[in-house]
CSV table of C-alpha atoms in Angstrom, one decimal:
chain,number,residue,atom,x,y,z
A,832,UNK,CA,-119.3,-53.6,-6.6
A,833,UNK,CA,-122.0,-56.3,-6.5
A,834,UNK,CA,-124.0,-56.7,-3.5
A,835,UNK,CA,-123.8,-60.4,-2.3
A,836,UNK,CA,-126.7,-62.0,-1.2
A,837,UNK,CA,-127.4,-64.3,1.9
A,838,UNK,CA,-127.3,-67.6,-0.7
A,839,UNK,CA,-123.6,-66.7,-1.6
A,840,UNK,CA,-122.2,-67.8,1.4
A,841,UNK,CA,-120.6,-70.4,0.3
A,842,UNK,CA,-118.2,-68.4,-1.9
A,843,UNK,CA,-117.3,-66.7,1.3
A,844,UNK,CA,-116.3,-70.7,2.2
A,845,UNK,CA,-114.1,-71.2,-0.8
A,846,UNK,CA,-112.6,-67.8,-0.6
A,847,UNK,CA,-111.1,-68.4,2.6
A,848,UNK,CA,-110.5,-72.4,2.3
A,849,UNK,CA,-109.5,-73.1,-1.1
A,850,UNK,CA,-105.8,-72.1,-1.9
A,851,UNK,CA,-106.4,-72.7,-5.5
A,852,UNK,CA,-107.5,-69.1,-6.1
A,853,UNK,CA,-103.7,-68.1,-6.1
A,854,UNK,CA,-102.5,-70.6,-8.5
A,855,UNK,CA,-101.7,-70.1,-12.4
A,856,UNK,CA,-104.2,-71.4,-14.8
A,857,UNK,CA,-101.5,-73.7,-16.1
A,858,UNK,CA,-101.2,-75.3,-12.9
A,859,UNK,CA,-104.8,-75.7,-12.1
A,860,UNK,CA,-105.5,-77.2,-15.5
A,861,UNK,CA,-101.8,-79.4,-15.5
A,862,UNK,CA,-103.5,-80.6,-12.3
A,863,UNK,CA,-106.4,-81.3,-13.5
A,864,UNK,CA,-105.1,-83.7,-16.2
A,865,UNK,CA,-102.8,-85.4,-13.8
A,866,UNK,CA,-105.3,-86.2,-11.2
A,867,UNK,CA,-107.7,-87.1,-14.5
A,868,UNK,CA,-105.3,-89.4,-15.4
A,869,UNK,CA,-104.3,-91.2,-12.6
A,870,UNK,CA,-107.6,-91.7,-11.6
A,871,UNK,CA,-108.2,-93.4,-14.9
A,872,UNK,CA,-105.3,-95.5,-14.5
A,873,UNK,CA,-106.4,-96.8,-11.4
A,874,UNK,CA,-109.9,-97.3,-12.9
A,875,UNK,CA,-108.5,-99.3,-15.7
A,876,UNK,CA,-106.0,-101.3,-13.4
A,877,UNK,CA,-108.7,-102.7,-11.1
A,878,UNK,CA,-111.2,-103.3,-13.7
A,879,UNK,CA,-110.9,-106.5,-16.1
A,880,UNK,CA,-110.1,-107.0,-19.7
A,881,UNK,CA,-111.8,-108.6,-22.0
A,882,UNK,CA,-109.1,-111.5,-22.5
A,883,UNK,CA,-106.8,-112.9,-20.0
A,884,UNK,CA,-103.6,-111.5,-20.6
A,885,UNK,CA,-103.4,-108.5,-18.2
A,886,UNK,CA,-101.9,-105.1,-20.0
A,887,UNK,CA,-98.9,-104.1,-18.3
A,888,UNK,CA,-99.6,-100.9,-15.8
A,889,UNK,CA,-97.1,-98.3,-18.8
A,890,UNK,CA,-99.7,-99.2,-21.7
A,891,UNK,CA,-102.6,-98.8,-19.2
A,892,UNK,CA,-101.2,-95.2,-17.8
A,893,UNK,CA,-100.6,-94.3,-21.4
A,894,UNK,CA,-103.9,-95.2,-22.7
A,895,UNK,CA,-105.1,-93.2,-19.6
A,896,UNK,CA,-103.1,-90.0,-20.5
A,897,UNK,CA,-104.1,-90.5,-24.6
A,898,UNK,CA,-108.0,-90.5,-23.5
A,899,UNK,CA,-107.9,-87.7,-20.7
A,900,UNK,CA,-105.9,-85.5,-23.3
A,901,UNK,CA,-107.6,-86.6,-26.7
A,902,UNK,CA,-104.4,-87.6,-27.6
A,903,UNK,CA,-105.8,-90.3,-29.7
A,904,UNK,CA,-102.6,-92.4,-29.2
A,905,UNK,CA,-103.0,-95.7,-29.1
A,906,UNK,CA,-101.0,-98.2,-27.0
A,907,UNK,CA,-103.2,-101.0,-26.9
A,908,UNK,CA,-106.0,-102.5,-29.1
A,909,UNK,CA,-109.4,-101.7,-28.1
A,910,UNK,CA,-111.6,-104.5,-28.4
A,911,UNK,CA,-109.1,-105.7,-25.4
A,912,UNK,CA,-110.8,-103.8,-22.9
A,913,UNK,CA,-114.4,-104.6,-21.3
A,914,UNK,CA,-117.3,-102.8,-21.4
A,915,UNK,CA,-116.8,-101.0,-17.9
A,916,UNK,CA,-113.4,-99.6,-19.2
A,917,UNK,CA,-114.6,-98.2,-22.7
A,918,UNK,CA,-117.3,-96.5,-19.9
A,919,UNK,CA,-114.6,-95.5,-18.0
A,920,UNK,CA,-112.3,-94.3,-21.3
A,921,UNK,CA,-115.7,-92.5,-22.4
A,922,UNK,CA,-115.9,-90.3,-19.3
A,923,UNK,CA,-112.3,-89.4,-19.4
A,924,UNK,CA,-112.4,-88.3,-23.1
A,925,UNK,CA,-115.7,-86.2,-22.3
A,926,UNK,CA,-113.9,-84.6,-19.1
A,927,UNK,CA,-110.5,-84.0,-21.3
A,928,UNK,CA,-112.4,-82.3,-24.1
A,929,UNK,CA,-111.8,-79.1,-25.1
A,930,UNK,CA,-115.5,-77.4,-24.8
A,931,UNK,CA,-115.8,-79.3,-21.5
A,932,UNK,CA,-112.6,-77.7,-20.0
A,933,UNK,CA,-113.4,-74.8,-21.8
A,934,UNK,CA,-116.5,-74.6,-19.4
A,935,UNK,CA,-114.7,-75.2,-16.3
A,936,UNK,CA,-112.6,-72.3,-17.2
A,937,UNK,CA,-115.7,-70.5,-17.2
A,938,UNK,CA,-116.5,-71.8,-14.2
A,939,UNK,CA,-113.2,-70.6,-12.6
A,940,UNK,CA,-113.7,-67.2,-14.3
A,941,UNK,CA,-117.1,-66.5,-12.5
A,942,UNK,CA,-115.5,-68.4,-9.0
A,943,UNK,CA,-113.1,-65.2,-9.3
A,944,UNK,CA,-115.5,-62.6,-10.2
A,945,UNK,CA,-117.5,-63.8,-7.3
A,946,UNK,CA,-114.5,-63.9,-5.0
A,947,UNK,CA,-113.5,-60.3,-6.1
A,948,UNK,CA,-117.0,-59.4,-4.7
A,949,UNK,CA,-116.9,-61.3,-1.6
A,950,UNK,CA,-113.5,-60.1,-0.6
A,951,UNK,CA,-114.9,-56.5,-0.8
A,952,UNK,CA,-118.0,-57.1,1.6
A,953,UNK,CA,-116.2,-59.4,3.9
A,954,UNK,CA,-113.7,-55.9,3.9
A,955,UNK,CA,-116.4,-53.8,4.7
A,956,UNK,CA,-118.5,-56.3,7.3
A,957,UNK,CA,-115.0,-56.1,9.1
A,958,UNK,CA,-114.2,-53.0,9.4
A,959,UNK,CA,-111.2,-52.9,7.3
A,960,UNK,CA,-112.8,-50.5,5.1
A,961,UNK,CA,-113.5,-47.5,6.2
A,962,UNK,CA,-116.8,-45.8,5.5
A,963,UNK,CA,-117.5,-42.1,5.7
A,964,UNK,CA,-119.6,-40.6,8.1
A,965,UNK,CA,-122.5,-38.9,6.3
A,966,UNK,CA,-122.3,-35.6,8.3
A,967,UNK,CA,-118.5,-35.3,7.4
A,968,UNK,CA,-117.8,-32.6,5.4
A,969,UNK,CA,-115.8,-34.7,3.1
A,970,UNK,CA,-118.3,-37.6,2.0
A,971,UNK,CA,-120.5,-37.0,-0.8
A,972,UNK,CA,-123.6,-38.9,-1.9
A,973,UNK,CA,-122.4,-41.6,-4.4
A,974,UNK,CA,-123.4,-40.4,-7.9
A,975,UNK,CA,-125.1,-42.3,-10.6
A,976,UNK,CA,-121.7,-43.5,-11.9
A,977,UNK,CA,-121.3,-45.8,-8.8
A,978,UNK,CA,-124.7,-47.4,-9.8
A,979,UNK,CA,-124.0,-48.1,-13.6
A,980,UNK,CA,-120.4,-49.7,-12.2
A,981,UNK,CA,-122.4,-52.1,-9.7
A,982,UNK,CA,-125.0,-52.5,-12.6
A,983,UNK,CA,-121.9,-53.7,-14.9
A,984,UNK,CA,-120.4,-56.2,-12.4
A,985,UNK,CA,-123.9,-57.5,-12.2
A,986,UNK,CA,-124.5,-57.8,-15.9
A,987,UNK,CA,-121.3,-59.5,-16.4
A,988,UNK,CA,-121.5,-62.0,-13.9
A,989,UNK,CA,-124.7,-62.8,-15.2
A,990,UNK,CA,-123.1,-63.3,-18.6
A,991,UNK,CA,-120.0,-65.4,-17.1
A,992,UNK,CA,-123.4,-67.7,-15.4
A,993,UNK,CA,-125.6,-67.8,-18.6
A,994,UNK,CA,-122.3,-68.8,-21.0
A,995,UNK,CA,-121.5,-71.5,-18.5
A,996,UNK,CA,-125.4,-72.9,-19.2
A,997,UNK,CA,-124.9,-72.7,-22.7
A,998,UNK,CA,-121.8,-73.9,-22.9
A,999,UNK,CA,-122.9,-77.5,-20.6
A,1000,UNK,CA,-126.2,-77.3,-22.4
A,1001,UNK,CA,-124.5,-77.2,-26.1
A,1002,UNK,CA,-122.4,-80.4,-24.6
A,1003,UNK,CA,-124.7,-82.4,-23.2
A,1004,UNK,CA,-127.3,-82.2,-25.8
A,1005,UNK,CA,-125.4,-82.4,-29.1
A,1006,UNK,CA,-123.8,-85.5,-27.6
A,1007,UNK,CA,-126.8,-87.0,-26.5
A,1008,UNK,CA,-128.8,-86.5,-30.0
A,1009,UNK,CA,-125.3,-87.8,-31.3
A,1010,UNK,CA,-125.9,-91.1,-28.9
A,1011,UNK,CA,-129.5,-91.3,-30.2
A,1012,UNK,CA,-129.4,-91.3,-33.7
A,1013,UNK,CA,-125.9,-93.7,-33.5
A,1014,UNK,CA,-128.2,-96.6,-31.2
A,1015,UNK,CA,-131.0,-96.0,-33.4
A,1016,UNK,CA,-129.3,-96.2,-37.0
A,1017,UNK,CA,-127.0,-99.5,-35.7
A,1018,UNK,CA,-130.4,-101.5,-34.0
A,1019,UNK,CA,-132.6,-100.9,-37.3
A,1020,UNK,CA,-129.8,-101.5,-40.0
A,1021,UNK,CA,-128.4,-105.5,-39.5
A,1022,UNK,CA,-125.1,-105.4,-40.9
A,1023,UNK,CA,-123.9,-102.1,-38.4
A,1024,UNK,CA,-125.2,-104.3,-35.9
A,1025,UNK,CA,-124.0,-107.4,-36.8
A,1026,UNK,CA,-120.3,-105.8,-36.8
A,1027,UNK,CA,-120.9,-105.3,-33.2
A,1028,UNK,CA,-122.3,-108.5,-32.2
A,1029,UNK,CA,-119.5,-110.4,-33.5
A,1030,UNK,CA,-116.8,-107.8,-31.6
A,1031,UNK,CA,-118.7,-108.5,-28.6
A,1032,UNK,CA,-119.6,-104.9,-28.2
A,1033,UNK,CA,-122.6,-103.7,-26.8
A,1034,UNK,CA,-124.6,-101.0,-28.9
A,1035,UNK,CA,-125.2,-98.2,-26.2
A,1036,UNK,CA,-121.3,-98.6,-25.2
A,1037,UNK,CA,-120.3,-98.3,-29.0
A,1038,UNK,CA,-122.6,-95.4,-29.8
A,1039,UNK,CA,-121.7,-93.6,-26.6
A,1040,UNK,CA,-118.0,-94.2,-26.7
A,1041,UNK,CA,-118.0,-92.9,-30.9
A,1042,UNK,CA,-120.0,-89.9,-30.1
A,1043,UNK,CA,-118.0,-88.6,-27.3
A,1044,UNK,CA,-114.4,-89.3,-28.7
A,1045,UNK,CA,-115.6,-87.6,-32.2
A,1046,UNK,CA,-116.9,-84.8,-30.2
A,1047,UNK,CA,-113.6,-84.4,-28.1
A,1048,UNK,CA,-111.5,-84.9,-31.7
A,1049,UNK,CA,-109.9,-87.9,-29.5
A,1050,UNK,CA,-110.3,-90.4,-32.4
A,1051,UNK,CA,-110.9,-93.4,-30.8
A,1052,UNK,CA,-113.5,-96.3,-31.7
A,1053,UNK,CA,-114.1,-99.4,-29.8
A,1054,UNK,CA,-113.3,-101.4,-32.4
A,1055,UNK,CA,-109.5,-102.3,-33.7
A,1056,UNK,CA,-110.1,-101.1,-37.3
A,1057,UNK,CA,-112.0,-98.1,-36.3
A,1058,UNK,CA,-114.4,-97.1,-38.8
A,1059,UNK,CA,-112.6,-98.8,-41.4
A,1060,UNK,CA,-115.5,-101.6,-40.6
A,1061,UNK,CA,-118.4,-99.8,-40.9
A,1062,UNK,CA,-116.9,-97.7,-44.8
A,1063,UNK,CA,-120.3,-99.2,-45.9
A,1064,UNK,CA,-122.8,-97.9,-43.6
A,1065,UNK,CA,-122.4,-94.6,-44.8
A,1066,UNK,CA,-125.8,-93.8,-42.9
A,1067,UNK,CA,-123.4,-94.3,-39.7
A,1068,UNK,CA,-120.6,-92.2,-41.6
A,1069,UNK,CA,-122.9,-89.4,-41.6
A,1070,UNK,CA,-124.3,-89.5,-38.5
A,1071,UNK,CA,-120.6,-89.1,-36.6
A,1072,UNK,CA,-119.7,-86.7,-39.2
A,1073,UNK,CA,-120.9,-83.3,-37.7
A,1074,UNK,CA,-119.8,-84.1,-34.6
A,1075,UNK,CA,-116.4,-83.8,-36.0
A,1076,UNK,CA,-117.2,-79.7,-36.5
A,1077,UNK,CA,-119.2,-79.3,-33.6
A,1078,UNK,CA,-116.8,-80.4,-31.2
A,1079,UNK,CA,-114.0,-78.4,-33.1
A,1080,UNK,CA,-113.5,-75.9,-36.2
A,1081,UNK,CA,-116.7,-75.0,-36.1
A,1082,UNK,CA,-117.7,-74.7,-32.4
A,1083,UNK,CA,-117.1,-71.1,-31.8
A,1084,UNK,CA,-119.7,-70.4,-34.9
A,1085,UNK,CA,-122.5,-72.7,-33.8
A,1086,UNK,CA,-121.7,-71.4,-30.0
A,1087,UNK,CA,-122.8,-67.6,-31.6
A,1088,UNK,CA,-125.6,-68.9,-33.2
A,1089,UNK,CA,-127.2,-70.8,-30.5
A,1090,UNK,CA,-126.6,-67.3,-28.6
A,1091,UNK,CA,-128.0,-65.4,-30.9
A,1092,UNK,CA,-131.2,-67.8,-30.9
A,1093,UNK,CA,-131.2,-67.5,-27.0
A,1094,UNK,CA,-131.3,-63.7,-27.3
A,1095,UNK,CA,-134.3,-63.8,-29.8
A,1096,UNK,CA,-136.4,-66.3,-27.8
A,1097,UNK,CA,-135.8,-64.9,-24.0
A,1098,UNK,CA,-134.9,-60.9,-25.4
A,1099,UNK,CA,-132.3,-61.2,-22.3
A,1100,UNK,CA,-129.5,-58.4,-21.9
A,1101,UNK,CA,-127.0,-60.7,-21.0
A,1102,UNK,CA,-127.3,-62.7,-24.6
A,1103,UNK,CA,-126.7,-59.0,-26.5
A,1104,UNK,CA,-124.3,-58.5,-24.3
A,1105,UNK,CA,-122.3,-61.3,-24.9
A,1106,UNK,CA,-122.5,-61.0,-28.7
A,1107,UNK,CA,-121.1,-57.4,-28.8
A,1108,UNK,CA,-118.6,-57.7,-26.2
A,1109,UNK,CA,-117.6,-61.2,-26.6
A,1110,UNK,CA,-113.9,-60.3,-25.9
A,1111,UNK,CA,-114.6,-59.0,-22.5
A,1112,UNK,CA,-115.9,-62.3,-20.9
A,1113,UNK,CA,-112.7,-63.4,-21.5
A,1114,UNK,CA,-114.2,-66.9,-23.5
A,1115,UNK,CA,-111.5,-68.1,-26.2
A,1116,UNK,CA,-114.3,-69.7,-28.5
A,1117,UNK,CA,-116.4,-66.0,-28.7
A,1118,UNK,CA,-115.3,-65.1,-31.7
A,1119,UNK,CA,-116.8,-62.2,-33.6
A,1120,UNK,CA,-119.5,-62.7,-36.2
A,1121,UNK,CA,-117.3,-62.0,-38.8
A,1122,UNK,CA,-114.3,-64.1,-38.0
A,1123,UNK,CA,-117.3,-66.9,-37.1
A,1124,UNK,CA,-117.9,-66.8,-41.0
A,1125,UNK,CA,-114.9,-66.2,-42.6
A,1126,UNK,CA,-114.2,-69.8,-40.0
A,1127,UNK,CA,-116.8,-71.7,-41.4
A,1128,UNK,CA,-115.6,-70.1,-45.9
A,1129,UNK,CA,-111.9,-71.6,-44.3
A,1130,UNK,CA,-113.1,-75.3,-42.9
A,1131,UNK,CA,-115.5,-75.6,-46.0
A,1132,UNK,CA,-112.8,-74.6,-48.7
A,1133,UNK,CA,-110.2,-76.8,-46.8
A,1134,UNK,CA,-112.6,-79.7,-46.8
A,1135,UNK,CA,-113.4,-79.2,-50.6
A,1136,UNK,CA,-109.6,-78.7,-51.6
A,1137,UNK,CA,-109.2,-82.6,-49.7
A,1138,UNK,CA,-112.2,-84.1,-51.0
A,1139,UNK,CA,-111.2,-83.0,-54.7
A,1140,UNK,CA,-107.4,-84.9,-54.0
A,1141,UNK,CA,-108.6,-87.2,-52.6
A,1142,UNK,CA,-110.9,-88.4,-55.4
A,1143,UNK,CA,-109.1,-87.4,-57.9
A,1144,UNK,CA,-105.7,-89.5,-56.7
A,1145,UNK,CA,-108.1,-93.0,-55.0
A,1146,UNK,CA,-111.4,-93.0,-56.6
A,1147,UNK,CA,-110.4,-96.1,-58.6
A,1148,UNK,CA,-107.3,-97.4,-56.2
A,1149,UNK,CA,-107.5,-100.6,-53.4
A,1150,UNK,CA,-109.0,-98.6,-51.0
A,1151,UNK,CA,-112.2,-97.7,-52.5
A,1152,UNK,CA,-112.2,-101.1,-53.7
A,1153,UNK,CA,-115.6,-103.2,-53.2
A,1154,UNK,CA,-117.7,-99.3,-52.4
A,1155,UNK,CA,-120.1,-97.7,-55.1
A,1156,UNK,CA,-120.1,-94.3,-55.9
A,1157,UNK,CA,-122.3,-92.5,-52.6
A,1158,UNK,CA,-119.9,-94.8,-50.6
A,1159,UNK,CA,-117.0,-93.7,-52.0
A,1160,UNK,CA,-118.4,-89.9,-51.5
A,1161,UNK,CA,-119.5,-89.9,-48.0
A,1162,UNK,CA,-116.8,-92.0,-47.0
A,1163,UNK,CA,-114.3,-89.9,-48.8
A,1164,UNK,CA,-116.2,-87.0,-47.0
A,1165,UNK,CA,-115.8,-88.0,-43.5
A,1166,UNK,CA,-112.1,-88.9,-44.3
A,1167,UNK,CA,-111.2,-85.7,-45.0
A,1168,UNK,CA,-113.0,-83.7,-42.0
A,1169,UNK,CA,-111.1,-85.9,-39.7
A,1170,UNK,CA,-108.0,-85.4,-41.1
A,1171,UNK,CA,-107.6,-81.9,-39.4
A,1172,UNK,CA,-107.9,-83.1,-35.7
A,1173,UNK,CA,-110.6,-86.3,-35.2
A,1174,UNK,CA,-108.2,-88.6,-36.0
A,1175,UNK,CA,-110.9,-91.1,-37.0
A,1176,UNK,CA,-110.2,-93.2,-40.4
A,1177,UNK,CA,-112.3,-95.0,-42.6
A,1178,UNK,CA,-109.7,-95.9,-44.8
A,1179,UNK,CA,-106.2,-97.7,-44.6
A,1180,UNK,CA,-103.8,-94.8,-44.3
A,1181,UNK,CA,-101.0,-96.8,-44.8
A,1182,UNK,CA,-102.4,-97.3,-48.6
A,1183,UNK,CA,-103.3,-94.5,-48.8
A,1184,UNK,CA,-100.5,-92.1,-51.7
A,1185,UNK,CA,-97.9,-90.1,-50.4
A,1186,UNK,CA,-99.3,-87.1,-51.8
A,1187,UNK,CA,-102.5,-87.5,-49.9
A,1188,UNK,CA,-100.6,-88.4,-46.8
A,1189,UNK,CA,-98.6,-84.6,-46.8
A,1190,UNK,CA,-101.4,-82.6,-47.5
A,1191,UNK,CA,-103.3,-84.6,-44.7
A,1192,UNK,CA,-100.4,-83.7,-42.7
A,1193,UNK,CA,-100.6,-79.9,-43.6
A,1194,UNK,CA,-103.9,-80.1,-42.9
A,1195,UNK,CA,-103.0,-81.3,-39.1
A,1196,UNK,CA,-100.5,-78.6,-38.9
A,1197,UNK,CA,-103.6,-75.8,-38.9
A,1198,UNK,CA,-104.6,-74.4,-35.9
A,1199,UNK,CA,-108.4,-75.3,-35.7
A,1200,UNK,CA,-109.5,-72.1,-36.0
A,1201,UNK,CA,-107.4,-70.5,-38.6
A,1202,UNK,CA,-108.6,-68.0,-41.4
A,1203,UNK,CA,-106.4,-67.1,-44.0
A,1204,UNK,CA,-108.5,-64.0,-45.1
A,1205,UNK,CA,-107.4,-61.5,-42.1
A,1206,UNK,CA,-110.1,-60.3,-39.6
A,1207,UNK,CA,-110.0,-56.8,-38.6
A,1208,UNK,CA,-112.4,-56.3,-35.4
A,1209,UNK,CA,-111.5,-52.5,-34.8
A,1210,UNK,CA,-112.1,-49.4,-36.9
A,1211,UNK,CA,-108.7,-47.9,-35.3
A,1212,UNK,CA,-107.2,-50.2,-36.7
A,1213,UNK,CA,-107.4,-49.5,-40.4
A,1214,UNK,CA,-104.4,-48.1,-41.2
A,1215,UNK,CA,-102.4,-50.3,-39.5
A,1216,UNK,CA,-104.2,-53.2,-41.8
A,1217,UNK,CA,-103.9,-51.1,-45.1
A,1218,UNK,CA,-99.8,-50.6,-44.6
A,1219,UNK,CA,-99.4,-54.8,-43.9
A,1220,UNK,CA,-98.7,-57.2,-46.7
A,1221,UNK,CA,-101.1,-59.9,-48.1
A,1222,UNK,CA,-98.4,-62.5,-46.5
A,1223,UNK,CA,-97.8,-61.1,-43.1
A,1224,UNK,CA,-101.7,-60.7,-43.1
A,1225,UNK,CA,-101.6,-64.6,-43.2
A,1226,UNK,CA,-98.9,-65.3,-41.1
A,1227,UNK,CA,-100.8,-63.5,-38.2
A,1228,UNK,CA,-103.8,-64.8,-39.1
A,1229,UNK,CA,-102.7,-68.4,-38.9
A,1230,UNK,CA,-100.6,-67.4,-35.8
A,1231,UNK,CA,-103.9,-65.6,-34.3
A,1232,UNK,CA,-106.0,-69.2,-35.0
A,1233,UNK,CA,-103.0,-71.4,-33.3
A,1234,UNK,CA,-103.0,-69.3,-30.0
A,1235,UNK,CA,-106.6,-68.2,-29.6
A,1236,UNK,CA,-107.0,-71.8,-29.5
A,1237,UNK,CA,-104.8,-72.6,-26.9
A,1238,UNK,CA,-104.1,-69.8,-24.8
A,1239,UNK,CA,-105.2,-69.8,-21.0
A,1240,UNK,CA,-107.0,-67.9,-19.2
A,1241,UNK,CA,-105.3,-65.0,-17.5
């Protein structure tokens, strides 16, 4: 077992004073979004809109619940609220995302692992293990195995630690580059900024809010149109854009590649470890390096099958109308990546053909991380792939994407 130093004392704390050790996952994270919620309900109750007429306290719970879920539900227009509640509906979409829970998880992962530890010395300081004497006949010398177990716990703890630094690092500084870029592009180019002047909505709020809702795949923008405004300043379009993927289909392979960068520049253990036995830590979004690219052939070919429909069927129809051909592609472009799970629109949807419409739905449907080519991670399991048909192949893949994605943590 890992030896617990003097500094870890205060896991000794939690393990005897917090009862949330014993709960279920689900609770802890049902919990969590509750209290999240309320809190922002409260936040947005006492705070002031931006017009007189007060929101009734159901619409302001609900817009609560939308942002600390990334619901993307809207109950209310946005350029009603002031800037201290699209602050406040900022932090609840970046505590609600997905990669940010999915670090708290890891948090609560390495909490336990710790906890296992410290309930094993606290054992022995007490007396309620009993230890050998060294002169009875019947205790031997511990072997070498005992050492490579403690040297195990140790490495994976330190893996459980280092993921958790990725993970927050990942966050914090795609967002904020996100944020940079978005302030930068909309002070230099006039017309972005002149949208936001005559809204009444402040630049850093704007580029902050956009950022962290497309990151969370919340989908919402300050403004009432959402991006529907700004289908000109395709500069802006592709700023946003990859922050669609990074937040969502394609976090798990930019998560292995910053990894795999990270074991090159420090040539740290815990890096290779976490790369070959990914499914030990016990992260959802370590995938394997295969499934990380047949993820990315997937998101690409469904983004190309979209893009073709969709300028095939409205390149010449109302809603392109007034755009010339690079707006109509990048805008077009960033359409279709948020039709999976964003939820961001640059185009009326509404006039938008049915035909569009269903594959857009489809397209919802999909688990983010779903592959139709199936992924076979172990070698033993060869012949149980060869006697499988092509369709149930796909019909465990896509089942495999949906509940990898949203299983808890045991």
């Amino acid at each position: 077992m890992m030896k617990i130093r003097k500094q870890d004392r205060f896991f000794r704390f939690l393990v005897l004073f917090l009862p949330f050790q014993h709960f279920h996952p689900f609770f802890i994270q049902l919990g969590y979004f509750v209290i999240l919620s309320l809190v922002g309900y409260l936040g947005l109750k006492v705070s002031k809109p931006r017009t007189p007429v007060i929101p009734n306290d159901l619409n302001l719970f609900y817009t609560s619940v939308s942002a600390s879920t990334v619901s993307s539900m809207v109950a209310l227009e946005m350029e009603l609220f002031s800037n201290s509640q699209l602050i406040l509906l900022t932090l609840l979409m970046f505590l609600g995302g997905e990669v940010f829970t999915s670090m708290l998880d890891l948090l609560f992962a390495t909490y336990k692992f710790q906890n296992r530890s410290v309930i094993s010395t606290n054992q022995i300081e007490l007396g309620l293990v009993s230890i050998p004497d060294s002169k009875s006949e019947n205790y031997h010398k511990p072997s070498d195995d005992s050492n490579i177990n403690d040297d195990s716990d140790r490495l994976k703890y330190n893996c459980l630690s280092y993921l958790t630094f990725v993970v927050l690092g990942y966050l914090v500084v795609v967002q904020f580059v996100g944020f940079s870029f978005v302030s930068l592009y909309i002070t230099l180019v006039p017309s972005a900024r002149q949208v936001l002047k005559n809204k009444g909505i402040k630049i850093v709020t704007f580029s902050l809010f956009t950022i962290v809702s497309t990151f969370a795949s919340c989908g919402f923008v300050p403004t009432n149109e959402n991006m529907m405004v700004f289908k000109k300043n395709s500069g802006l379009l592709l700023l946003v854009l990859p922050h669609i993927l990074l937040g969502n289909t394609l976090y798990p392979p930019c998560l292995r590649l910053l990894i795999m960068v990270l074991k090159k520049v420090t040539k740290k253990e815990e890096f290779s470890y976490l790369l070959k036995n990914f499914k030990d830590v016990g992260y959802d979004h370590m995938l394997s390096a295969l499934h990380c690219c047949l993820l990315v052939a997937t998101v690409l070919g469904f983004n190309l099958i979209q893009f073709v429909m969709l300028c095939s069927l409205e390149w010449n129809t109302k809603i392109m109308e007034g755009l010339n051909v690079y707006e109509k592609v990048v805008a077009s472009l960033f359409q279709v990546t948020n039709a999976r799970h964003a939820g961001e629109s640059v185009f009326d949807l509404s006039s938008i053909s049915s035909a569009i419409l269903v594959l857009f739905v489809v397209m919802m449907y999909l688990p983010p991380y779903t592959t139709f080519i199936p992924v076979r991670e172990h070698e033993n399991d060869v012949e149980k792939q060869k006697k499988r048909s092509g369709v149930s192949c796909i019909i465990s893949t896509l089942l495999l994407g949906h509940f990898h994605y949203s299983d808890l943590h045991h």
